[in-house]
XYZ file of N, CA, C and O in Angstrom:
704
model
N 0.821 -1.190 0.000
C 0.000 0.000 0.000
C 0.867 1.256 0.000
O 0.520 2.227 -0.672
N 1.861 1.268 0.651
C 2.651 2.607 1.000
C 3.713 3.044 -0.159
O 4.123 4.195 -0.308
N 4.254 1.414 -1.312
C 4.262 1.483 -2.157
C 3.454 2.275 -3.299
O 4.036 3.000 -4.106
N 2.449 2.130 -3.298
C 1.579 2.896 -4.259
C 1.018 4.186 -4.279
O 0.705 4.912 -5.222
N 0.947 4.343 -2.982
C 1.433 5.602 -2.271
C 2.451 6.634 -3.161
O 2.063 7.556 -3.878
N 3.583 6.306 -2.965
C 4.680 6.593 -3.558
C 4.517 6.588 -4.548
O 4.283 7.776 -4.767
N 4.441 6.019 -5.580
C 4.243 6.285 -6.950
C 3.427 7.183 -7.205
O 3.544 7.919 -8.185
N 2.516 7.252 -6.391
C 1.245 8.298 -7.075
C 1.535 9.518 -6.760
O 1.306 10.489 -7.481
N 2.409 9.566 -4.925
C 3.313 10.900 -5.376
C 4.813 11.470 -6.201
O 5.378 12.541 -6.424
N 4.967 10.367 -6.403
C 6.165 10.620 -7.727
C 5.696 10.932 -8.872
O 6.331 11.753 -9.534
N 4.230 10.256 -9.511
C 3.890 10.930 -10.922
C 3.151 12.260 -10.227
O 3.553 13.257 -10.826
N 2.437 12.530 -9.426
C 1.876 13.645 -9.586
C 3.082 14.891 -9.382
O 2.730 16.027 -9.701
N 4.193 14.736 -8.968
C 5.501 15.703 -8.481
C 6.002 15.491 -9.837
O 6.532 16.545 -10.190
N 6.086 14.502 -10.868
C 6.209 14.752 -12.733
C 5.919 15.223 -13.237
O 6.617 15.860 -14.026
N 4.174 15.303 -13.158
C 3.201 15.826 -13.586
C 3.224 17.618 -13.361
O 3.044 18.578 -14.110
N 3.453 17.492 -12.332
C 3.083 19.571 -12.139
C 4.560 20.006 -12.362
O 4.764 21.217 -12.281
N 5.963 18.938 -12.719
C 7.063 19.469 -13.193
C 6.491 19.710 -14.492
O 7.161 20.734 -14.627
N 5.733 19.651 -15.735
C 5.797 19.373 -16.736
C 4.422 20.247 -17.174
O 4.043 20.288 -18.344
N 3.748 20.918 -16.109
C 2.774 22.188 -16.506
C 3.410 23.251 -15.869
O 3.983 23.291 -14.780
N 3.156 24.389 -16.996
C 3.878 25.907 -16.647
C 2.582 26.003 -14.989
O 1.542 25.458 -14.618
N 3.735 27.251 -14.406
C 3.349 27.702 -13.415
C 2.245 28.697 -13.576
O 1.251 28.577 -12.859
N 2.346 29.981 -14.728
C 2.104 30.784 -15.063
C 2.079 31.208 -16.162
O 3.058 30.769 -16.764
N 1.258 32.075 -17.007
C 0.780 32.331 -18.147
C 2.251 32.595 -19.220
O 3.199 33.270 -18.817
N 2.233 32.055 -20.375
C 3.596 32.472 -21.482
C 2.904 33.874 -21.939
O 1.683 33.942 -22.077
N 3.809 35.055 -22.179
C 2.860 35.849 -23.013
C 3.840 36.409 -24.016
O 4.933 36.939 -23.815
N 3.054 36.114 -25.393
C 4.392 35.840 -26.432
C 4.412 37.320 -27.298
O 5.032 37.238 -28.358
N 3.880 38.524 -27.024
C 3.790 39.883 -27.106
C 5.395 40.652 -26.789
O 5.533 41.656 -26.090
N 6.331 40.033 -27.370
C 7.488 40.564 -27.007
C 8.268 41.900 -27.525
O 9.026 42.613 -26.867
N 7.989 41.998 -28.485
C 8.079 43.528 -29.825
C 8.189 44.356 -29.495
O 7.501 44.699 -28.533
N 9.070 45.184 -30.032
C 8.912 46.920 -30.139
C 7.122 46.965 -30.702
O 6.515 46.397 -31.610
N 6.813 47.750 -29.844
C 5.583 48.582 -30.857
C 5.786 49.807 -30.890
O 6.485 50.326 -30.020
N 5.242 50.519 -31.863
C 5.036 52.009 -32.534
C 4.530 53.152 -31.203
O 3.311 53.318 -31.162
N 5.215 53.799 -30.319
C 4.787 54.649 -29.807
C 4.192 56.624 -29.961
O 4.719 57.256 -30.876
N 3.565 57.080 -29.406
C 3.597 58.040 -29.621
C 3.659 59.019 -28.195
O 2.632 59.088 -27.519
N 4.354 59.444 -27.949
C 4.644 60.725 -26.673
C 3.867 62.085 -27.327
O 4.002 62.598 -28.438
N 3.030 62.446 -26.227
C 2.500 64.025 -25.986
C 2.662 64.793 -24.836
O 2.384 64.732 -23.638
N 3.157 65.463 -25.546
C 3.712 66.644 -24.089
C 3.149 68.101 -24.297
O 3.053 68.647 -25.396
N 2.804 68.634 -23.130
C 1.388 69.241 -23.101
C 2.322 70.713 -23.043
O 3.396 70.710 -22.442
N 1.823 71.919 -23.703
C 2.323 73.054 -23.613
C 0.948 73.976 -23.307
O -0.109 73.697 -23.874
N 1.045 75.030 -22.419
C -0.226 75.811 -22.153
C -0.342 77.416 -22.700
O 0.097 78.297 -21.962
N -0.860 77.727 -23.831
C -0.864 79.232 -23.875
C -1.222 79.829 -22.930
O -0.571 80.792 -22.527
N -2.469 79.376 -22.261
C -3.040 80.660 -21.642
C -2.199 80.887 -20.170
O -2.862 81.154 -19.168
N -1.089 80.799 -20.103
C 0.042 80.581 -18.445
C -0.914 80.272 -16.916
O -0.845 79.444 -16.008
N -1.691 81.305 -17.208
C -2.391 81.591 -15.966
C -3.273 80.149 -15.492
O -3.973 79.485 -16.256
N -3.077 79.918 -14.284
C -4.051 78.500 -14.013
C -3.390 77.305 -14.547
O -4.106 76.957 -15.486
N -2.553 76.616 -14.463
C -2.146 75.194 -14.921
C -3.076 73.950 -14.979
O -3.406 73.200 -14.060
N -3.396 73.925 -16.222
C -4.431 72.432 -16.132
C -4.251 71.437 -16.199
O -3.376 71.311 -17.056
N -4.692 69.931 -15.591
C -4.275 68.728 -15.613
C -5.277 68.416 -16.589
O -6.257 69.079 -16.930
N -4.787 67.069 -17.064
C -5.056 66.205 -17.939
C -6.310 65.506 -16.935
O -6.098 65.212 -15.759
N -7.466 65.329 -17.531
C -8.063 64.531 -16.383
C -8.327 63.077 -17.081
O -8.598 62.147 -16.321
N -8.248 62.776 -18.801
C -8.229 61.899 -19.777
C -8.034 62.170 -21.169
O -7.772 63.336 -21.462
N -8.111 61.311 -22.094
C -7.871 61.488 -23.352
C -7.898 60.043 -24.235
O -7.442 58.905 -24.127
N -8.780 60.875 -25.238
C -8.736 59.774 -26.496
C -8.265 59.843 -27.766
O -8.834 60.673 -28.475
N -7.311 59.156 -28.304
C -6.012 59.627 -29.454
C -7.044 58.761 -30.665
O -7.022 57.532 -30.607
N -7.917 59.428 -31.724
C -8.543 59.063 -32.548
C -7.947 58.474 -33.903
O -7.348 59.286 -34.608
N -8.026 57.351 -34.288
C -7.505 56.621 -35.412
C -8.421 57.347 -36.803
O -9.583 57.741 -36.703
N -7.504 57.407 -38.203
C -8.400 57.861 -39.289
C -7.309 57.506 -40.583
O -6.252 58.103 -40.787
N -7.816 56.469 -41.322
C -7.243 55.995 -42.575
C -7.685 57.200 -43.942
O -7.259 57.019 -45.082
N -8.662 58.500 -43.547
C -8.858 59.177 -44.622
C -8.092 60.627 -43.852
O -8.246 61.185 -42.766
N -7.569 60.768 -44.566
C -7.067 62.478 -44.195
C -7.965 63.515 -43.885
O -7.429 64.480 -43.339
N -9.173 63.595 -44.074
C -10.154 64.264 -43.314
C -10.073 63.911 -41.816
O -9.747 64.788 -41.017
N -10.323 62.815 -41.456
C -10.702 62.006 -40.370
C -12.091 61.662 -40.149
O -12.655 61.461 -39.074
N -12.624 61.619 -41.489
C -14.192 61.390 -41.178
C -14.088 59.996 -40.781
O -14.576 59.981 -39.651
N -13.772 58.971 -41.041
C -13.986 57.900 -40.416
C -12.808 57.229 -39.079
O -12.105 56.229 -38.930
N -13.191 58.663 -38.199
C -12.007 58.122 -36.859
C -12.559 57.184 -35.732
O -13.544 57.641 -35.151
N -12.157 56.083 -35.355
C -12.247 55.631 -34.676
C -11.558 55.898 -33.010
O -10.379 56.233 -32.898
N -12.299 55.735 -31.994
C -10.920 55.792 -30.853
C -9.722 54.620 -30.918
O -9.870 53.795 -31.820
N -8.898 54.509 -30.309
C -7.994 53.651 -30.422
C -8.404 52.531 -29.445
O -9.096 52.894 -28.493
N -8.074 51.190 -29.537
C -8.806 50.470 -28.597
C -7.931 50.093 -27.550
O -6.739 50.279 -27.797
N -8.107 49.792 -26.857
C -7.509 48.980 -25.316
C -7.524 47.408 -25.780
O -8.431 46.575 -25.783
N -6.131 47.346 -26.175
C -5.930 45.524 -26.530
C -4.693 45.341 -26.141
O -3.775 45.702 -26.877
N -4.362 44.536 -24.482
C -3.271 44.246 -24.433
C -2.769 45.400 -23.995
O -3.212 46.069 -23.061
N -1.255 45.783 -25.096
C -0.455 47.041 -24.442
C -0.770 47.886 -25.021
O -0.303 49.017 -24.886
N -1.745 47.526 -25.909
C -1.879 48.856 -26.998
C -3.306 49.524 -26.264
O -4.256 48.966 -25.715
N -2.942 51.265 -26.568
C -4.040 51.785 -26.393
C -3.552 53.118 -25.752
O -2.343 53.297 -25.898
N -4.358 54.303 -24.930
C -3.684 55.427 -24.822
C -3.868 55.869 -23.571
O -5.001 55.899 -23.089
N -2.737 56.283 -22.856
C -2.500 56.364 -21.406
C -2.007 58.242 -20.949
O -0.952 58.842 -21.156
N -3.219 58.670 -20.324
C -2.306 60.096 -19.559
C -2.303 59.897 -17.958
O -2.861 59.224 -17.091
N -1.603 60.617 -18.063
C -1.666 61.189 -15.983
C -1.615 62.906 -16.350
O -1.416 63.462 -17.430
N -1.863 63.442 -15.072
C -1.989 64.957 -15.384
C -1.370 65.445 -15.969
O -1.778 66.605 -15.924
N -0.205 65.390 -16.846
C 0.621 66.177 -17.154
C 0.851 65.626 -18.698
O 1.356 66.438 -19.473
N 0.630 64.740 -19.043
C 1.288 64.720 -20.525
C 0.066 63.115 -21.173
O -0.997 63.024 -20.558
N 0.257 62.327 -22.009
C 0.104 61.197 -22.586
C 0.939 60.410 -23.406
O 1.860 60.668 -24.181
N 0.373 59.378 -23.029
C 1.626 58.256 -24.549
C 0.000 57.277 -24.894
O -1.108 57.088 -24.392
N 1.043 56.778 -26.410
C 0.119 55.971 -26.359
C 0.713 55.028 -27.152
O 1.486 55.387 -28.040
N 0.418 53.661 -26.926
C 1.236 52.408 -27.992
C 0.177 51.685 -28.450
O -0.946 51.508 -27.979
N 0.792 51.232 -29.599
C -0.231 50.293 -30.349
C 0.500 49.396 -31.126
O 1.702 49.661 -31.112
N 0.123 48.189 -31.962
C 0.341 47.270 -32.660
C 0.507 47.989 -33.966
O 1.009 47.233 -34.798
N 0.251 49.221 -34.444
C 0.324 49.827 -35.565
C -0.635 50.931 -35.821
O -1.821 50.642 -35.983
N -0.188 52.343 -35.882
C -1.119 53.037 -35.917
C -1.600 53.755 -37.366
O -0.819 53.848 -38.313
N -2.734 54.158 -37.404
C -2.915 54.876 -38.630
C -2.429 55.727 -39.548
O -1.200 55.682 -39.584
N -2.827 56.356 -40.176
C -2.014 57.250 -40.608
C -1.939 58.538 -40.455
O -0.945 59.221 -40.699
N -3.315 59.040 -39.917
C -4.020 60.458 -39.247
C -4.710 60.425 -38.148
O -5.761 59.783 -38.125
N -4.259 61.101 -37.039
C -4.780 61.150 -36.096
C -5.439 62.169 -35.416
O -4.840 63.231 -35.585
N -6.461 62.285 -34.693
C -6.914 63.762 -33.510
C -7.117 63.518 -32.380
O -8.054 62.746 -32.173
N -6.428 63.999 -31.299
C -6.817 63.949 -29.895
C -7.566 64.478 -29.449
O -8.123 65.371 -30.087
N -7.989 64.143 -27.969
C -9.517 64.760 -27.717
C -8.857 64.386 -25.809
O -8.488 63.407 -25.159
N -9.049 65.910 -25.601
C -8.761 65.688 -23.947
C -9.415 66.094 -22.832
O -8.983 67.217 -22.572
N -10.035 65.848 -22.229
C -10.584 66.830 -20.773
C -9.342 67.397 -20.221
O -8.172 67.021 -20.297
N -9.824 68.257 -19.727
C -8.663 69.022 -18.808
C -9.545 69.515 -17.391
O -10.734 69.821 -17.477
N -9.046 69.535 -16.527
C -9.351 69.689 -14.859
C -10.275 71.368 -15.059
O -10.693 71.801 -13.985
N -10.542 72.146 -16.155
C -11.502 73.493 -15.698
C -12.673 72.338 -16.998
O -12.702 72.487 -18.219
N -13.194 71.658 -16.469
C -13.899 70.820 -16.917
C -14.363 71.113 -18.926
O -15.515 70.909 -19.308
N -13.389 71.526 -19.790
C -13.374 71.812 -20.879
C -13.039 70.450 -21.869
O -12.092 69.784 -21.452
N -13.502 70.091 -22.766
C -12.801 68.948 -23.276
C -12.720 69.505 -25.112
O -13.455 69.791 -26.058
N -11.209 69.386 -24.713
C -10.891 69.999 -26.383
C -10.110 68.957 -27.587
O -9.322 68.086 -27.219
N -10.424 69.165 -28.974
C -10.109 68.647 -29.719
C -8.843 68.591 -30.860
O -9.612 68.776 -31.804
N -7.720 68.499 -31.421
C -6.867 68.849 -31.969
C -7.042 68.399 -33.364
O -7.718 67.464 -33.793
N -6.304 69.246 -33.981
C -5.984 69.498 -35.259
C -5.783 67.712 -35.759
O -5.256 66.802 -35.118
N -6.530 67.680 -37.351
C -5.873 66.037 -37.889
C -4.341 66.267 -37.661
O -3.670 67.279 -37.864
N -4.044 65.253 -37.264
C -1.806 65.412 -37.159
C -1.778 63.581 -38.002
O -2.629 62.692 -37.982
N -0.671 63.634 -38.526
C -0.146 62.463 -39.027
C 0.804 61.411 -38.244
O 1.028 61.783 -37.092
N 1.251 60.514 -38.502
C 2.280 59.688 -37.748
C 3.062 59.999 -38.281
O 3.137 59.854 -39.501
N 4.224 60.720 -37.335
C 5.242 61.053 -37.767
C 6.659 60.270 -37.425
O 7.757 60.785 -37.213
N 6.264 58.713 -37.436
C 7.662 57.644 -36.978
C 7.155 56.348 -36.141
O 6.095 55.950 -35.658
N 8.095 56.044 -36.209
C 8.113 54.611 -35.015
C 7.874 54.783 -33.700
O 7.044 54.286 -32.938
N 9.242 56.025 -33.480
C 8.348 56.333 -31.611
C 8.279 58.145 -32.086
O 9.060 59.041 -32.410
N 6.775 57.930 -31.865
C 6.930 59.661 -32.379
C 6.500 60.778 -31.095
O 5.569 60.679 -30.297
N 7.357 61.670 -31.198
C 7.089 62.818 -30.466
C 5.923 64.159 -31.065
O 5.930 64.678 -32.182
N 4.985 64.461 -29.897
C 4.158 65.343 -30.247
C 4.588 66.597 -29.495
O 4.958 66.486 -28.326
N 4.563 67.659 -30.035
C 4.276 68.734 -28.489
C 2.617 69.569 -29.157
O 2.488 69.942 -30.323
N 1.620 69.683 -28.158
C 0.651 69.753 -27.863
C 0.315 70.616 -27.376
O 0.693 70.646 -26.205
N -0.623 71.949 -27.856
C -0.182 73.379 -27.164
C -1.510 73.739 -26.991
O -2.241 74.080 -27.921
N -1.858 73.672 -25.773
C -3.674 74.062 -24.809
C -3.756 75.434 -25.778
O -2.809 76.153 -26.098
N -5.122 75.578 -26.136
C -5.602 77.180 -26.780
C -6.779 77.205 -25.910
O -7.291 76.153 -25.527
N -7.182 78.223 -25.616
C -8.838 78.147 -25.064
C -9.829 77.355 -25.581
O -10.501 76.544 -24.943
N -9.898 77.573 -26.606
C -10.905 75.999 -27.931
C -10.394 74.824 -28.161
O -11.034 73.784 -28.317
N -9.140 74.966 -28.190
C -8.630 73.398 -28.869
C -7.398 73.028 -28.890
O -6.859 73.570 -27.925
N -6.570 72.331 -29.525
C -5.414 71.953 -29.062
C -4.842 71.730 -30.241
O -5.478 71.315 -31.210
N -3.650 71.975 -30.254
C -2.995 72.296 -31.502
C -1.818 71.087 -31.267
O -1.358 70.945 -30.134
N -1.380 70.278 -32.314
C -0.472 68.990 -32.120
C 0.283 68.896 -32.977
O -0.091 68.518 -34.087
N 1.646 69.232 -32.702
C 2.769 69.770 -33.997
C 3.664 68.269 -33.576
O 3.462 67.846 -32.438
N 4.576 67.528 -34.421
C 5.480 66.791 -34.428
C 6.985 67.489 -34.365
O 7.545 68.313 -35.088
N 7.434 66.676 -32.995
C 8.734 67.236 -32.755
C 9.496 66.372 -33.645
O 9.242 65.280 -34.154
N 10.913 67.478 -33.716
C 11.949 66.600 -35.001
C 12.795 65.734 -34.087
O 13.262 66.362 -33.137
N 13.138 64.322 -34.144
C 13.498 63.515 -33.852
C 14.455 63.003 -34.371
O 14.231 62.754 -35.556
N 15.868 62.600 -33.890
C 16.596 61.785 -35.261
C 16.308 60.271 -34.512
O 17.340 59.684 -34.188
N 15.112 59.626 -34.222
C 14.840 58.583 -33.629
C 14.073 57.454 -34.519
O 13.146 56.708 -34.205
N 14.591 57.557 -35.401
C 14.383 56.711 -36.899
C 13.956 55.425 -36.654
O 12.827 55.022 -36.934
N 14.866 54.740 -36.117
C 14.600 53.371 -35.569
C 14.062 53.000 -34.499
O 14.117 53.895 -33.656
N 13.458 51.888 -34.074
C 12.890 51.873 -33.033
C 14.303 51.673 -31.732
O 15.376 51.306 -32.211
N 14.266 51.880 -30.381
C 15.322 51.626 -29.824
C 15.572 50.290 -29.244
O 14.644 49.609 -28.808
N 16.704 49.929 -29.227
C 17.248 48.453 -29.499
C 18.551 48.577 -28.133
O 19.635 49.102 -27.879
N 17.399 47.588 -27.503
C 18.755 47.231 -25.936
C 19.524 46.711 -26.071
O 19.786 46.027 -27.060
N 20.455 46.934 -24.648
C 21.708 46.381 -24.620
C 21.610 44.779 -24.872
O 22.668 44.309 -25.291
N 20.825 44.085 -24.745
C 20.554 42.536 -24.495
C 20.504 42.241 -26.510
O 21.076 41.408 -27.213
N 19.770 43.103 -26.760
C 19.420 42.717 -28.206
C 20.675 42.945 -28.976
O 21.067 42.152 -29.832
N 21.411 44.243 -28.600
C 22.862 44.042 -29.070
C 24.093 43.339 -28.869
O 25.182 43.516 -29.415
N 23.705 42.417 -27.895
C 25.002 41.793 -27.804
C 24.332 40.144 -28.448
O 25.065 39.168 -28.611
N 23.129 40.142 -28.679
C 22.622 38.964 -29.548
C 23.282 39.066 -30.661
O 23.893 38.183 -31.264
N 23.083 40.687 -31.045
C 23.474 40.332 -32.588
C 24.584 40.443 -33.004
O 24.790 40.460 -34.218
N 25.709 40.558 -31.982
C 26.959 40.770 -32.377
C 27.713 39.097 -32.139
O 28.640 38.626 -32.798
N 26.883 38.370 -30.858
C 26.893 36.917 -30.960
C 27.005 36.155 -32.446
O 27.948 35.589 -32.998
N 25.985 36.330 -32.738
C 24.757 35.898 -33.996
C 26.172 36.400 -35.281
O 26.693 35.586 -36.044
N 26.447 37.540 -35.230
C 27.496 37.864 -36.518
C 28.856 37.418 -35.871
O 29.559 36.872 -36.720
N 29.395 37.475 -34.743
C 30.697 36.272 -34.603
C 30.676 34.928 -35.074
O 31.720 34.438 -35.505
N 29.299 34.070 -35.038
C 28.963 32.696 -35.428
C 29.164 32.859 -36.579
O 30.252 32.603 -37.094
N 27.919 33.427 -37.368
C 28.506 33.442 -38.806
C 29.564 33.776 -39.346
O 29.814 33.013 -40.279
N 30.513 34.762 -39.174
C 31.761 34.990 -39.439
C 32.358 34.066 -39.314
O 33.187 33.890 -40.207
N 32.299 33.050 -38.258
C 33.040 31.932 -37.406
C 32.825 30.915 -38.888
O 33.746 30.608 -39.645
N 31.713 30.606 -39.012
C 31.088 29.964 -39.831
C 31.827 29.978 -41.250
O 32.277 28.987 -41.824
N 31.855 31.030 -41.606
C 32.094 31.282 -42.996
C 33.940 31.201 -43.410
O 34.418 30.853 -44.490
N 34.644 31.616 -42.240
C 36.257 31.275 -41.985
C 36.185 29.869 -42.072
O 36.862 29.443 -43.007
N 35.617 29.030 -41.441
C 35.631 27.641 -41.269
C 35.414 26.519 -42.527
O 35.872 25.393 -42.723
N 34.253 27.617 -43.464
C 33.764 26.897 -44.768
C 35.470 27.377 -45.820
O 36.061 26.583 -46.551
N 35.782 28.475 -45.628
C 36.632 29.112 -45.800
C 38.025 28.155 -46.230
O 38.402 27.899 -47.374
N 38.652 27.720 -44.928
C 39.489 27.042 -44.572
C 39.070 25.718 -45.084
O 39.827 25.317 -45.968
N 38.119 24.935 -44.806
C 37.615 23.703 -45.104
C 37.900 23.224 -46.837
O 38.217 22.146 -47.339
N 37.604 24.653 -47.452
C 37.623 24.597 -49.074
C 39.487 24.603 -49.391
O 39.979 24.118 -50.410
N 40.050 25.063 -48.610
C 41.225 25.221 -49.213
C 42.231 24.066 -48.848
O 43.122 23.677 -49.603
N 41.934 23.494 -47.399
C 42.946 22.423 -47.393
C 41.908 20.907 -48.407
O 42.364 19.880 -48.911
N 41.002 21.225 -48.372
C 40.196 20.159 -49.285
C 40.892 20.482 -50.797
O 41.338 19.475 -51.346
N 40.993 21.321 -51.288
C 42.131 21.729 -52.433
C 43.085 21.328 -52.790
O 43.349 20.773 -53.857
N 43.993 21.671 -51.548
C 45.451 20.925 -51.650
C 45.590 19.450 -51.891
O 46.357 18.847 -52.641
N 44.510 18.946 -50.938
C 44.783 17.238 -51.295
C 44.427 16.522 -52.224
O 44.581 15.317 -52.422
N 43.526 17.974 -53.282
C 43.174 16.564 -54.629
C 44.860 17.625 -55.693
O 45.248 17.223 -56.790
C-alpha cells in the first residue's frame, strides 16, 4: 500500500514538473509609440489632464475616426501632465480629444504619424489643441543592450562559420 502511495506521489511531483506555473505571453516587440507633451498658452491657471482619447483615421479628413482600442499594451495612457500611447500599428491620421481639470474637453488638429516612436508637443488654446510633431533623429525603433550583444553573438557565429567553410575549401584543395 505505502508502495503505491509513492508512486502516485512521484507521478503527480512529474506531472506539475511538466505544466507551466504561469501564463507564457508571447507579445514581445517593439511597438510604434507616440509621446505628448502638453504646452499651455493661456500661463495663468495650470491644467491637468483629467483623460484622453487619441482618434484613429485611414482618410485624411478624419471622417472615419475611430478611438484607439484597449488591446493588451496597446491603447492610450495620460496622468496629469502629458500622454503616450502604444499600439500594434497606428494609422495614418490622427486627432486627440482631452478633458482638462476646468472641466473643458478639447479637440486637436488632424496630425499624421510622424515615426516609429513619435514625439508630439501639444499646445492648450482656449478651444482646442494644436499637435505639432517634434523633429526627432529617432528613426529606428530603440534596441537594448541585451538585443545588441545577440546580434553581435549571432554575426561572430557566422563569421566563425564562414572562416571555417573558408578554410575547409582550401585544405580540401590541396589534397586533390
Amino acid at each position: 500500500m505505502n508502495t503505491r502511495r509513492f508512486k502516485l506521489l512521484i507521478m503527480l511531483l512529474l506531472l506539475q514538473t511538466l505544466l507551466p506555473m504561469q501564463a507564457v505571453l508571447a507579445d514581445t516587440g517593439p511597438k510604434p509609440t507616440m509621446e505628448f507633451e502638453f504646452t499651455q498658452m493661456p500661463p495663468e491657471g495650470e491644467l491637468q489632464i483629467i483623460s484622453g482619447i487619441l482618434y484613429e483615421c485611414d482618410l485624411s479628413d478624419c471622417s472615419d475616426a475611430a478611438p484607439l482600442e484597449q488591446l493588451g499594451p496597446q491603447g492610450m495612457y495620460c496622468d496629469t501632465e502629458g500622454c503616450n500611447a502604444t499600439a500594434y500599428g497606428f494609422a495614418p491620421y490622427h486627432r486627440l480629444e482631452v478633458e482638462f481639470s476646468d472641466e473643458i474637453t478639447r479637440r486637436s488638429n488632424i496630425f499624421e504619424t510622424a515615426g516609429f516612436d513619435s514625439k508630439y508637443t501639444v499646445t492648450v488654446r482656449p478651444d482646442d489643441l494644436l499637435v505639432e510633431a517634434q523633429f526627432s533623429l529617432d528613426i529606428f525603433p530603440r534596441i537594448g543592450i541585451i538585443e545588441i550583444l545577440i546580434l553581435c553573438i549571432c554575426g561572430l557565429v557566422i563569421l566563425g562559420l564562414v572562416i571555417g567553410v573558408i578554410i575547409f575549401l582550401i585544405r580540401r584543395a590541396r589534397k586533390t
